[in-house]
C-alpha cells in the first residue's frame, strides 16, 4: 500500500492518517482469536490494570504468537512507514492494549517520543505508531484522542507519572494541553478521535499528543500498536526490559499481503519463554557499551 501525495500532505499537517476498514473481518478474527490465550499468561509482558486482573497492555506478542508475528511484517502496516521515512524500519515496541469493558483505565495525555527519548535514548522522532482496532471503536469504549497538528511542537515538557495507572508514562500537564487544544481549533476540531469498525488502522506521528479515557462501556476496545523506528534511529540505551523496548535493529522484511489468512513461516524466538537477557536492563548508553565490549 502506497500513500498518495494528498495523504502525505495530510499527515504532515495533522500528524495522523486514519484508514477505516483497512483489514477484513476474517483477517481481524485471526488476530482477535489469539488474544485471550495471550492475556491469560502470568508473565511480566502482561501488564494488568491497577488493582485488577484485566490486561492493560501486552508486550512483544510478535515474538511468541504466530498471527501477531505475521501482523508485525504486514505490508499494509509497515510499508507506509518505510515510505514516510525513506528507509527500512525495525520494531521498537509491539503492544496489544486491552482497554477492557468496564475495567480499561485512562492513558494520560502524552507523546510517545517523549518516553522513547527519555527512557530509551532514541536520537530523533523518526519512529511512529501504526495501530489496528481488533474491536469496533466508538465514543463509549475509550477511543484514542489526538490534538491535530500537535506533532509540530516537537518534544514538549513532560513529567514521569508513576502513580495514576499501572504503567509509567511521561505525561503532559493540563495547562499545556488546554493551550494546544485551543490552538488546534478548540471546540472546532481541537481534539479528534478516529472511530470505526474492527480492522481499521491509524498511523500517527511519534510527537502527536494523544490520550484516551477509561472504558465504562460493556464493549472491549482491544487495539494493537506497532511502534516502528527508522533503523538509523535505533535506541541507544537499554534501560527498559527488551520485551518493552526491543534491541534487535534488523530491518523488517514484509510478508505477502494475504499473510494473515495463509501459512507463512515466521520466527517465534520467545515461544518457549522470554530469555533472562531480555529482562536485564542497564542505564549505560549503547555507545559506551559497545566501547566496553
Ligand atoms: C498509548 O498511547 O500507547 C495507548 C493509548 C490507548 O491504547 O488508548
Ligand atoms: Mn502513546
PDB file of C-alpha atoms and ligand atoms in Angstrom:
ATOM      1  CA  UNK A   1       0.000   0.000   0.000  1.00  0.00           C
ATOM      2  CA  UNK A   2       1.484   3.341  -1.066  1.00  0.00           C
ATOM      3  CA  UNK A   3       0.491   6.724   0.392  1.00  0.00           C
ATOM      4  CA  UNK A   4      -0.823   9.316  -2.067  1.00  0.00           C
ATOM      5  CA  UNK A   5       0.530  12.874  -2.257  1.00  0.00           C
ATOM      6  CA  UNK A   6      -2.680  14.050  -0.602  1.00  0.00           C
ATOM      7  CA  UNK A   7      -2.201  11.605   2.287  1.00  0.00           C
ATOM      8  CA  UNK A   8       1.426  12.687   2.718  1.00  0.00           C
ATOM      9  CA  UNK A   9       0.302  16.313   2.947  1.00  0.00           C
ATOM     10  CA  UNK A  10      -2.498  15.436   5.380  1.00  0.00           C
ATOM     11  CA  UNK A  11      -0.057  13.501   7.565  1.00  0.00           C
ATOM     12  CA  UNK A  12       2.339  16.440   7.611  1.00  0.00           C
ATOM     13  CA  UNK A  13      -0.475  18.836   8.578  1.00  0.00           C
ATOM     14  CA  UNK A  14      -2.477  16.735  11.067  1.00  0.00           C
ATOM     15  CA  UNK A  15       0.104  14.234  12.325  1.00  0.00           C
ATOM     16  CA  UNK A  16      -2.068  11.179  11.679  1.00  0.00           C
ATOM     17  CA  UNK A  17      -3.906   9.221   8.970  1.00  0.00           C
ATOM     18  CA  UNK A  18      -6.982   7.063   9.503  1.00  0.00           C
ATOM     19  CA  UNK A  19      -7.814   4.056   7.309  1.00  0.00           C
ATOM     20  CA  UNK A  20     -11.291   2.727   8.226  1.00  0.00           C
ATOM     21  CA  UNK A  21     -11.736  -0.990   7.409  1.00  0.00           C
ATOM     22  CA  UNK A  22      -8.099  -1.491   6.371  1.00  0.00           C
ATOM     23  CA  UNK A  23      -8.277  -5.190   7.346  1.00  0.00           C
ATOM     24  CA  UNK A  24     -11.231  -7.511   6.633  1.00  0.00           C
ATOM     25  CA  UNK A  25     -13.333  -9.159   9.352  1.00  0.00           C
ATOM     26  CA  UNK A  26     -11.676 -12.508   8.542  1.00  0.00           C
ATOM     27  CA  UNK A  27      -8.178 -11.057   8.873  1.00  0.00           C
ATOM     28  CA  UNK A  28      -9.063  -9.302  12.117  1.00  0.00           C
ATOM     29  CA  UNK A  29     -10.580 -12.502  13.548  1.00  0.00           C
ATOM     30  CA  UNK A  30      -7.277 -14.375  13.013  1.00  0.00           C
ATOM     31  CA  UNK A  31      -5.752 -11.878  15.470  1.00  0.00           C
ATOM     32  CA  UNK A  32      -8.640 -11.436  17.909  1.00  0.00           C
ATOM     33  CA  UNK A  33      -8.949 -15.205  18.444  1.00  0.00           C
ATOM     34  CA  UNK A  34      -5.358 -15.332  19.749  1.00  0.00           C
ATOM     35  CA  UNK A  35      -5.773 -12.558  22.357  1.00  0.00           C
ATOM     36  CA  UNK A  36      -7.486 -14.398  25.284  1.00  0.00           C
ATOM     37  CA  UNK A  37      -4.769 -17.105  25.305  1.00  0.00           C
ATOM     38  CA  UNK A  38      -2.056 -14.438  25.398  1.00  0.00           C
ATOM     39  CA  UNK A  39      -3.771 -12.365  28.105  1.00  0.00           C
ATOM     40  CA  UNK A  40      -4.236 -15.455  30.323  1.00  0.00           C
ATOM     41  CA  UNK A  41      -0.481 -15.936  30.742  1.00  0.00           C
ATOM     42  CA  UNK A  42       1.024 -14.851  34.058  1.00  0.00           C
ATOM     43  CA  UNK A  43       4.089 -13.252  32.517  1.00  0.00           C
ATOM     44  CA  UNK A  44       5.846  -9.933  33.028  1.00  0.00           C
ATOM     45  CA  UNK A  45       4.836  -8.936  29.498  1.00  0.00           C
ATOM     46  CA  UNK A  46       1.163  -8.793  30.550  1.00  0.00           C
ATOM     47  CA  UNK A  47       0.756  -5.523  32.484  1.00  0.00           C
ATOM     48  CA  UNK A  48      -2.596  -5.560  34.296  1.00  0.00           C
ATOM     49  CA  UNK A  49      -4.749  -2.567  35.236  1.00  0.00           C
ATOM     50  CA  UNK A  50      -4.037  -1.178  38.685  1.00  0.00           C
ATOM     51  CA  UNK A  51      -5.666  -3.486  41.284  1.00  0.00           C
ATOM     52  CA  UNK A  52      -7.437  -5.542  38.582  1.00  0.00           C
ATOM     53  CA  UNK A  53      -6.936  -8.670  36.555  1.00  0.00           C
ATOM     54  CA  UNK A  54      -7.776  -7.051  33.208  1.00  0.00           C
ATOM     55  CA  UNK A  55      -4.740  -6.703  30.925  1.00  0.00           C
ATOM     56  CA  UNK A  56      -3.893  -3.057  30.221  1.00  0.00           C
ATOM     57  CA  UNK A  57      -1.118  -3.790  27.789  1.00  0.00           C
ATOM     58  CA  UNK A  58       0.593  -6.880  26.471  1.00  0.00           C
ATOM     59  CA  UNK A  59       4.094  -6.541  25.069  1.00  0.00           C
ATOM     60  CA  UNK A  60       6.009  -8.321  22.318  1.00  0.00           C
ATOM     61  CA  UNK A  61       3.349 -10.821  21.164  1.00  0.00           C
ATOM     62  CA  UNK A  62       5.078 -10.852  17.773  1.00  0.00           C
ATOM     63  CA  UNK A  63       7.923 -12.762  19.468  1.00  0.00           C
ATOM     64  CA  UNK A  64       5.752 -15.689  20.610  1.00  0.00           C
ATOM     65  CA  UNK A  65       2.374 -15.653  18.767  1.00  0.00           C
ATOM     66  CA  UNK A  66       2.143 -16.633  15.111  1.00  0.00           C
ATOM     67  CA  UNK A  67      -0.723 -14.353  13.993  1.00  0.00           C
ATOM     68  CA  UNK A  68       0.934 -11.339  15.625  1.00  0.00           C
ATOM     69  CA  UNK A  69       4.355 -12.263  14.195  1.00  0.00           C
ATOM     70  CA  UNK A  70       2.694 -12.066  10.783  1.00  0.00           C
ATOM     71  CA  UNK A  71       0.991  -8.758  11.599  1.00  0.00           C
ATOM     72  CA  UNK A  72       4.399  -7.329  12.581  1.00  0.00           C
ATOM     73  CA  UNK A  73       5.512  -7.949   8.978  1.00  0.00           C
ATOM     74  CA  UNK A  74       2.290  -6.909   7.269  1.00  0.00           C
ATOM     75  CA  UNK A  75       2.871  -4.654   4.242  1.00  0.00           C
ATOM     76  CA  UNK A  76      -0.337  -2.693   4.897  1.00  0.00           C
ATOM     77  CA  UNK A  77       1.112  -1.635   8.265  1.00  0.00           C
ATOM     78  CA  UNK A  78       4.846  -1.462   7.602  1.00  0.00           C
ATOM     79  CA  UNK A  79       5.174  -0.180   4.022  1.00  0.00           C
ATOM     80  CA  UNK A  80       3.565   3.262   4.607  1.00  0.00           C
ATOM     81  CA  UNK A  81       6.014   3.935   7.445  1.00  0.00           C
ATOM     82  CA  UNK A  82       9.018   2.910   5.331  1.00  0.00           C
ATOM     83  CA  UNK A  83       7.709   5.242   2.618  1.00  0.00           C
ATOM     84  CA  UNK A  84       7.384   8.123   5.069  1.00  0.00           C
ATOM     85  CA  UNK A  85      10.900   7.640   6.434  1.00  0.00           C
ATOM     86  CA  UNK A  86      12.526   6.617   3.144  1.00  0.00           C
ATOM     87  CA  UNK A  87      14.476   3.856   4.894  1.00  0.00           C
ATOM     88  CA  UNK A  88      13.961   0.426   6.483  1.00  0.00           C
ATOM     89  CA  UNK A  89      12.332   0.197   9.912  1.00  0.00           C
ATOM     90  CA  UNK A  90      12.660  -2.160  12.884  1.00  0.00           C
ATOM     91  CA  UNK A  91      10.168  -2.987  15.641  1.00  0.00           C
ATOM     92  CA  UNK A  92      10.822  -0.750  18.622  1.00  0.00           C
ATOM     93  CA  UNK A  93       7.722  -1.798  20.574  1.00  0.00           C
ATOM     94  CA  UNK A  94       4.737  -4.093  19.994  1.00  0.00           C
ATOM     95  CA  UNK A  95       1.634  -3.768  22.188  1.00  0.00           C
ATOM     96  CA  UNK A  96      -1.837  -5.278  22.400  1.00  0.00           C
ATOM     97  CA  UNK A  97      -3.757  -2.807  24.562  1.00  0.00           C
ATOM     98  CA  UNK A  98      -6.818  -4.285  26.260  1.00  0.00           C
ATOM     99  CA  UNK A  99      -8.955  -1.286  27.334  1.00  0.00           C
ATOM    100  CA  UNK A 100     -11.345  -3.927  28.700  1.00  0.00           C
ATOM    101  CA  UNK A 101     -15.086  -3.363  29.079  1.00  0.00           C
ATOM    102  CA  UNK A 102     -15.748  -1.620  32.445  1.00  0.00           C
ATOM    103  CA  UNK A 103     -12.100  -2.034  33.610  1.00  0.00           C
ATOM    104  CA  UNK A 104      -9.975  -0.316  30.932  1.00  0.00           C
ATOM    105  CA  UNK A 105      -8.228   2.662  32.543  1.00  0.00           C
ATOM    106  CA  UNK A 106      -7.109   6.021  31.115  1.00  0.00           C
ATOM    107  CA  UNK A 107      -3.956   6.787  29.140  1.00  0.00           C
ATOM    108  CA  UNK A 108      -2.969  10.285  30.193  1.00  0.00           C
ATOM    109  CA  UNK A 109      -2.048  12.959  27.612  1.00  0.00           C
ATOM    110  CA  UNK A 110       1.425  12.206  26.262  1.00  0.00           C
ATOM    111  CA  UNK A 111       3.706  11.995  23.247  1.00  0.00           C
ATOM    112  CA  UNK A 112       5.246   8.584  22.616  1.00  0.00           C
ATOM    113  CA  UNK A 113       8.533  10.101  21.542  1.00  0.00           C
ATOM    114  CA  UNK A 114       8.831  11.727  24.990  1.00  0.00           C
ATOM    115  CA  UNK A 115       9.089   8.253  26.522  1.00  0.00           C
ATOM    116  CA  UNK A 116      11.315   6.862  23.788  1.00  0.00           C
ATOM    117  CA  UNK A 117      13.723   9.772  24.201  1.00  0.00           C
ATOM    118  CA  UNK A 118      13.752   9.929  27.992  1.00  0.00           C
ATOM    119  CA  UNK A 119      13.820   6.198  28.677  1.00  0.00           C
ATOM    120  CA  UNK A 120      15.419   4.647  25.610  1.00  0.00           C
ATOM    121  CA  UNK A 121      17.630   7.460  24.257  1.00  0.00           C
ATOM    122  CA  UNK A 122      16.089   7.276  20.784  1.00  0.00           C
ATOM    123  CA  UNK A 123      18.000  10.058  18.956  1.00  0.00           C
ATOM    124  CA  UNK A 124      15.190  11.675  16.887  1.00  0.00           C
ATOM    125  CA  UNK A 125      11.454  11.428  16.293  1.00  0.00           C
ATOM    126  CA  UNK A 126      11.877   9.159  13.236  1.00  0.00           C
ATOM    127  CA  UNK A 127       9.614   6.470  14.691  1.00  0.00           C
ATOM    128  CA  UNK A 128       5.859   6.138  14.711  1.00  0.00           C
ATOM    129  CA  UNK A 129       2.863   4.099  15.677  1.00  0.00           C
ATOM    130  CA  UNK A 130       0.589   2.129  13.439  1.00  0.00           C
ATOM    131  CA  UNK A 131      -2.499   0.910  15.281  1.00  0.00           C
ATOM    132  CA  UNK A 132      -5.148  -1.584  14.255  1.00  0.00           C
ATOM    133  CA  UNK A 133      -8.501  -1.939  16.027  1.00  0.00           C
ATOM    134  CA  UNK A 134      -9.386  -5.514  16.978  1.00  0.00           C
ATOM    135  CA  UNK A 135     -12.823  -4.357  18.224  1.00  0.00           C
ATOM    136  CA  UNK A 136     -15.200  -1.748  16.893  1.00  0.00           C
ATOM    137  CA  UNK A 137     -14.221   1.611  18.399  1.00  0.00           C
ATOM    138  CA  UNK A 138     -16.989   4.049  19.321  1.00  0.00           C
ATOM    139  CA  UNK A 139     -17.360   7.128  21.531  1.00  0.00           C
ATOM    140  CA  UNK A 140     -18.131   4.955  24.573  1.00  0.00           C
ATOM    141  CA  UNK A 141     -15.243   2.492  24.771  1.00  0.00           C
ATOM    142  CA  UNK A 142     -12.321   4.874  25.265  1.00  0.00           C
ATOM    143  CA  UNK A 143     -11.233   5.827  21.742  1.00  0.00           C
ATOM    144  CA  UNK A 144      -7.832   7.416  21.193  1.00  0.00           C
ATOM    145  CA  UNK A 145      -7.935  11.229  21.215  1.00  0.00           C
ATOM    146  CA  UNK A 146      -5.483  13.328  19.205  1.00  0.00           C
ATOM    147  CA  UNK A 147      -4.667  17.035  19.164  1.00  0.00           C
ATOM    148  CA  UNK A 148      -4.248  17.554  15.399  1.00  0.00           C
ATOM    149  CA  UNK A 149      -1.044  19.307  14.416  1.00  0.00           C
ATOM    150  CA  UNK A 150       0.474  18.956  17.911  1.00  0.00           C
ATOM    151  CA  UNK A 151       3.382  16.953  16.433  1.00  0.00           C
ATOM    152  CA  UNK A 152       4.683  20.243  15.008  1.00  0.00           C
ATOM    153  CA  UNK A 153       5.642  21.319  18.542  1.00  0.00           C
ATOM    154  CA  UNK A 154       8.427  18.716  18.647  1.00  0.00           C
ATOM    155  CA  UNK A 155       9.238  17.304  22.070  1.00  0.00           C
ATOM    156  CA  UNK A 156       7.311  19.104  24.796  1.00  0.00           C
ATOM    157  CA  UNK A 157       7.837  19.166  28.541  1.00  0.00           C
ATOM    158  CA  UNK A 158       6.627  16.047  30.304  1.00  0.00           C
ATOM    159  CA  UNK A 159       6.584  14.636  33.816  1.00  0.00           C
ATOM    160  CA  UNK A 160       7.146  10.998  34.695  1.00  0.00           C
ATOM    161  CA  UNK A 161       3.823   9.774  36.071  1.00  0.00           C
ATOM    162  CA  UNK A 162       4.280   6.543  38.016  1.00  0.00           C
ATOM    163  CA  UNK A 163       1.121   6.656  40.145  1.00  0.00           C
ATOM    164  CA  UNK A 164      -2.027   7.315  38.077  1.00  0.00           C
ATOM    165  CA  UNK A 165      -2.107   3.969  36.277  1.00  0.00           C
ATOM    166  CA  UNK A 166      -0.175   0.692  36.469  1.00  0.00           C
ATOM    167  CA  UNK A 167       2.120   1.796  33.638  1.00  0.00           C
ATOM    168  CA  UNK A 168       4.658   4.670  33.993  1.00  0.00           C
ATOM    169  CA  UNK A 169       4.338   7.344  31.338  1.00  0.00           C
ATOM    170  CA  UNK A 170       5.899  10.743  30.544  1.00  0.00           C
ATOM    171  CA  UNK A 171       2.745  12.890  30.616  1.00  0.00           C
ATOM    172  CA  UNK A 172       1.952  16.471  29.573  1.00  0.00           C
ATOM    173  CA  UNK A 173       0.323  18.786  32.115  1.00  0.00           C
ATOM    174  CA  UNK A 174      -3.272  20.020  31.765  1.00  0.00           C
ATOM    175  CA  UNK A 175      -2.401  23.692  31.276  1.00  0.00           C
ATOM    176  CA  UNK A 176      -0.284  22.954  28.216  1.00  0.00           C
ATOM    177  CA  UNK A 177      -2.903  20.543  26.842  1.00  0.00           C
ATOM    178  CA  UNK A 178      -5.561  23.259  27.125  1.00  0.00           C
ATOM    179  CA  UNK A 179      -3.330  25.652  25.134  1.00  0.00           C
ATOM    180  CA  UNK A 180      -2.553  23.072  22.446  1.00  0.00           C
ATOM    181  CA  UNK A 181      -6.247  22.186  22.051  1.00  0.00           C
ATOM    182  CA  UNK A 182      -7.183  25.851  21.787  1.00  0.00           C
ATOM    183  CA  UNK A 183      -4.509  26.410  19.159  1.00  0.00           C
ATOM    184  CA  UNK A 184      -5.748  23.389  17.192  1.00  0.00           C
ATOM    185  CA  UNK A 185      -9.271  24.837  16.945  1.00  0.00           C
ATOM    186  CA  UNK A 186     -10.724  24.489  20.444  1.00  0.00           C
ATOM    187  CA  UNK A 187     -14.207  23.023  20.285  1.00  0.00           C
ATOM    188  CA  UNK A 188     -13.971  23.017  16.483  1.00  0.00           C
ATOM    189  CA  UNK A 189     -11.557  20.164  15.898  1.00  0.00           C
ATOM    190  CA  UNK A 190      -9.016  20.833  18.661  1.00  0.00           C
ATOM    191  CA  UNK A 191      -9.474  17.182  19.696  1.00  0.00           C
ATOM    192  CA  UNK A 192     -10.344  14.398  17.264  1.00  0.00           C
ATOM    193  CA  UNK A 193     -10.899  10.700  17.885  1.00  0.00           C
ATOM    194  CA  UNK A 194     -10.960   8.332  14.933  1.00  0.00           C
ATOM    195  CA  UNK A 195     -13.688   5.707  15.394  1.00  0.00           C
ATOM    196  CA  UNK A 196     -14.628   2.799  13.164  1.00  0.00           C
ATOM    197  CA  UNK A 197     -15.057  -0.941  12.734  1.00  0.00           C
ATOM    198  CA  UNK A 198     -12.597  -3.603  13.848  1.00  0.00           C
ATOM    199  CA  UNK A 199      -9.856  -3.806  11.236  1.00  0.00           C
ATOM    200  CA  UNK A 200      -9.467  -0.016  10.944  1.00  0.00           C
ATOM    201  CA  UNK A 201      -5.912   1.356  11.079  1.00  0.00           C
ATOM    202  CA  UNK A 202      -4.372   4.598  12.346  1.00  0.00           C
ATOM    203  CA  UNK A 203      -0.865   5.802  11.629  1.00  0.00           C
ATOM    204  CA  UNK A 204       0.365   8.594  13.891  1.00  0.00           C
ATOM    205  CA  UNK A 205       3.470  10.704  14.390  1.00  0.00           C
ATOM    206  CA  UNK A 206       5.569   9.984  17.485  1.00  0.00           C
ATOM    207  CA  UNK A 207       5.223  13.613  18.653  1.00  0.00           C
ATOM    208  CA  UNK A 208       1.432  13.746  18.212  1.00  0.00           C
ATOM    209  CA  UNK A 209      -0.104  14.442  21.636  1.00  0.00           C
ATOM    210  CA  UNK A 210      -2.710  11.784  22.472  1.00  0.00           C
ATOM    211  CA  UNK A 211      -4.694  10.192  25.297  1.00  0.00           C
ATOM    212  CA  UNK A 212      -7.736   8.010  25.921  1.00  0.00           C
ATOM    213  CA  UNK A 213     -10.305   7.955  28.693  1.00  0.00           C
ATOM    214  CA  UNK A 214     -11.464   4.928  30.639  1.00  0.00           C
ATOM    215  CA  UNK A 215     -13.836   2.341  29.203  1.00  0.00           C
ATOM    216  CA  UNK A 216     -17.081   2.269  31.194  1.00  0.00           C
ATOM    217  CA  UNK A 217     -18.949   0.619  28.323  1.00  0.00           C
ATOM    218  CA  UNK A 218     -19.721  -3.116  28.088  1.00  0.00           C
ATOM    219  CA  UNK A 219     -17.518  -3.355  24.965  1.00  0.00           C
ATOM    220  CA  UNK A 220     -13.812  -4.206  24.920  1.00  0.00           C
ATOM    221  CA  UNK A 221     -11.532  -1.937  22.902  1.00  0.00           C
ATOM    222  CA  UNK A 222      -8.541  -4.139  22.080  1.00  0.00           C
ATOM    223  CA  UNK A 223      -6.044  -2.435  19.746  1.00  0.00           C
ATOM    224  CA  UNK A 224      -2.586  -3.412  18.523  1.00  0.00           C
ATOM    225  CA  UNK A 225       0.207  -0.840  18.230  1.00  0.00           C
ATOM    226  CA  UNK A 226       3.312  -1.387  16.161  1.00  0.00           C
ATOM    227  CA  UNK A 227       5.918   1.230  17.048  1.00  0.00           C
ATOM    228  CA  UNK A 228       8.251   1.272  14.063  1.00  0.00           C
ATOM    229  CA  UNK A 229      11.570   3.065  14.188  1.00  0.00           C
ATOM    230  CA  UNK A 230      13.875   4.024  11.289  1.00  0.00           C
ATOM    231  CA  UNK A 231      16.859   1.671  11.555  1.00  0.00           C
ATOM    232  CA  UNK A 232      19.369   4.565  11.647  1.00  0.00           C
ATOM    233  CA  UNK A 233      17.434   5.994  14.628  1.00  0.00           C
ATOM    234  CA  UNK A 234      17.702   2.913  16.856  1.00  0.00           C
ATOM    235  CA  UNK A 235      17.676   3.357  20.633  1.00  0.00           C
ATOM    236  CA  UNK A 236      20.962   3.984  22.421  1.00  0.00           C
ATOM    237  CA  UNK A 237      20.120   2.745  25.913  1.00  0.00           C
ATOM    238  CA  UNK A 238      18.599  -0.461  27.273  1.00  0.00           C
ATOM    239  CA  UNK A 239      17.087   0.950  30.458  1.00  0.00           C
ATOM    240  CA  UNK A 240      13.791  -0.879  29.955  1.00  0.00           C
ATOM    241  CA  UNK A 241      13.407  -4.640  29.542  1.00  0.00           C
ATOM    242  CA  UNK A 242      13.684  -5.918  25.993  1.00  0.00           C
ATOM    243  CA  UNK A 243      10.061  -7.037  25.857  1.00  0.00           C
ATOM    244  CA  UNK A 244       9.119  -3.324  26.186  1.00  0.00           C
ATOM    245  CA  UNK A 245      11.855  -1.664  24.087  1.00  0.00           C
ATOM    246  CA  UNK A 246      13.417  -4.030  21.560  1.00  0.00           C
ATOM    247  CA  UNK A 247      17.160  -4.307  20.967  1.00  0.00           C
ATOM    248  CA  UNK A 248      17.184  -6.104  17.635  1.00  0.00           C
ATOM    249  CA  UNK A 249      17.521  -3.434  14.953  1.00  0.00           C
ATOM    250  CA  UNK A 250      17.212  -5.798  11.975  1.00  0.00           C
ATOM    251  CA  UNK A 251      15.077  -4.242   9.202  1.00  0.00           C
ATOM    252  CA  UNK A 252      11.596  -5.748   8.946  1.00  0.00           C
ATOM    253  CA  UNK A 253      11.014  -7.782   5.805  1.00  0.00           C
ATOM    254  CA  UNK A 254       7.349  -7.697   4.801  1.00  0.00           C
ATOM    255  CA  UNK A 255       5.340 -10.840   4.072  1.00  0.00           C
ATOM    256  CA  UNK A 256       2.818 -11.012   1.217  1.00  0.00           C
ATOM    257  CA  UNK A 257      -0.423  -9.062   1.624  1.00  0.00           C
ATOM    258  CA  UNK A 258      -2.529 -12.177   2.320  1.00  0.00           C
ATOM    259  CA  UNK A 259      -0.275 -13.340   5.185  1.00  0.00           C
ATOM    260  CA  UNK A 260      -2.934 -13.233   7.917  1.00  0.00           C
ATOM    261  CA  UNK A 261      -5.065 -15.791   6.070  1.00  0.00           C
ATOM    262  CA  UNK A 262      -2.356 -18.192   4.885  1.00  0.00           C
ATOM    263  CA  UNK A 263       0.543 -20.131   6.310  1.00  0.00           C
ATOM    264  CA  UNK A 264       3.874 -18.367   6.028  1.00  0.00           C
ATOM    265  CA  UNK A 265       6.854 -19.390   8.125  1.00  0.00           C
ATOM    266  CA  UNK A 266       7.684 -16.850  10.842  1.00  0.00           C
ATOM    267  CA  UNK A 267      10.296 -16.951  13.580  1.00  0.00           C
ATOM    268  CA  UNK A 268       8.916 -17.143  17.149  1.00  0.00           C
ATOM    269  CA  UNK A 269      12.118 -16.746  19.205  1.00  0.00           C
ATOM    270  CA  UNK A 270      10.289 -16.384  22.549  1.00  0.00           C
ATOM    271  CA  UNK A 271       7.704 -19.136  22.071  1.00  0.00           C
ATOM    272  CA  UNK A 272       9.165 -21.173  24.945  1.00  0.00           C
ATOM    273  CA  UNK A 273       9.549 -18.164  27.221  1.00  0.00           C
ATOM    274  CA  UNK A 274      11.250 -14.794  27.444  1.00  0.00           C
ATOM    275  CA  UNK A 275      15.042 -15.237  27.817  1.00  0.00           C
ATOM    276  CA  UNK A 276      16.616 -13.914  31.016  1.00  0.00           C
ATOM    277  CA  UNK A 277      18.714 -11.481  28.956  1.00  0.00           C
ATOM    278  CA  UNK A 278      15.518  -9.714  27.803  1.00  0.00           C
ATOM    279  CA  UNK A 279      14.699  -8.887  31.423  1.00  0.00           C
ATOM    280  CA  UNK A 280      18.119  -7.372  32.098  1.00  0.00           C
ATOM    281  CA  UNK A 281      18.432  -3.603  31.947  1.00  0.00           C
ATOM    282  CA  UNK A 282      21.230  -1.073  32.134  1.00  0.00           C
ATOM    283  CA  UNK A 283      21.362   2.693  32.353  1.00  0.00           C
ATOM    284  CA  UNK A 284      24.634   2.785  30.392  1.00  0.00           C
ATOM    285  CA  UNK A 285      24.213   4.273  26.893  1.00  0.00           C
ATOM    286  CA  UNK A 286      24.712   1.916  23.943  1.00  0.00           C
ATOM    287  CA  UNK A 287      27.859   3.587  22.508  1.00  0.00           C
ATOM    288  CA  UNK A 288      29.618   3.155  25.850  1.00  0.00           C
ATOM    289  CA  UNK A 289      28.526  -0.481  25.992  1.00  0.00           C
ATOM    290  CA  UNK A 290      29.960  -1.062  22.529  1.00  0.00           C
ATOM    291  CA  UNK A 291      33.261   0.575  23.539  1.00  0.00           C
ATOM    292  CA  UNK A 292      33.471  -1.533  26.708  1.00  0.00           C
ATOM    293  CA  UNK A 293      32.820  -4.815  24.815  1.00  0.00           C
TER     294      UNK A 293
HETATM  295  C1  LIG B   1      -0.878   4.570  24.041  1.00  0.00           C
HETATM  296  O1  LIG B   1      -0.911   5.770  23.969  1.00  0.00           O
HETATM  297  O2  LIG B   1       0.211   3.976  23.979  1.00  0.00           O
HETATM  298  C2  LIG B   1      -2.120   3.770  24.194  1.00  0.00           C
HETATM  299  C3  LIG B   1      -3.347   4.538  24.216  1.00  0.00           C
HETATM  300  C4  LIG B   1      -4.543   3.668  24.142  1.00  0.00           C
HETATM  301  O3  LIG B   1      -4.450   2.478  23.839  1.00  0.00           O
HETATM  302  O4  LIG B   1      -5.642   4.205  24.352  1.00  0.00           O
HETATM  303 MN1  LIG B   2       1.024   6.531  23.333  1.00  0.00          MN
END
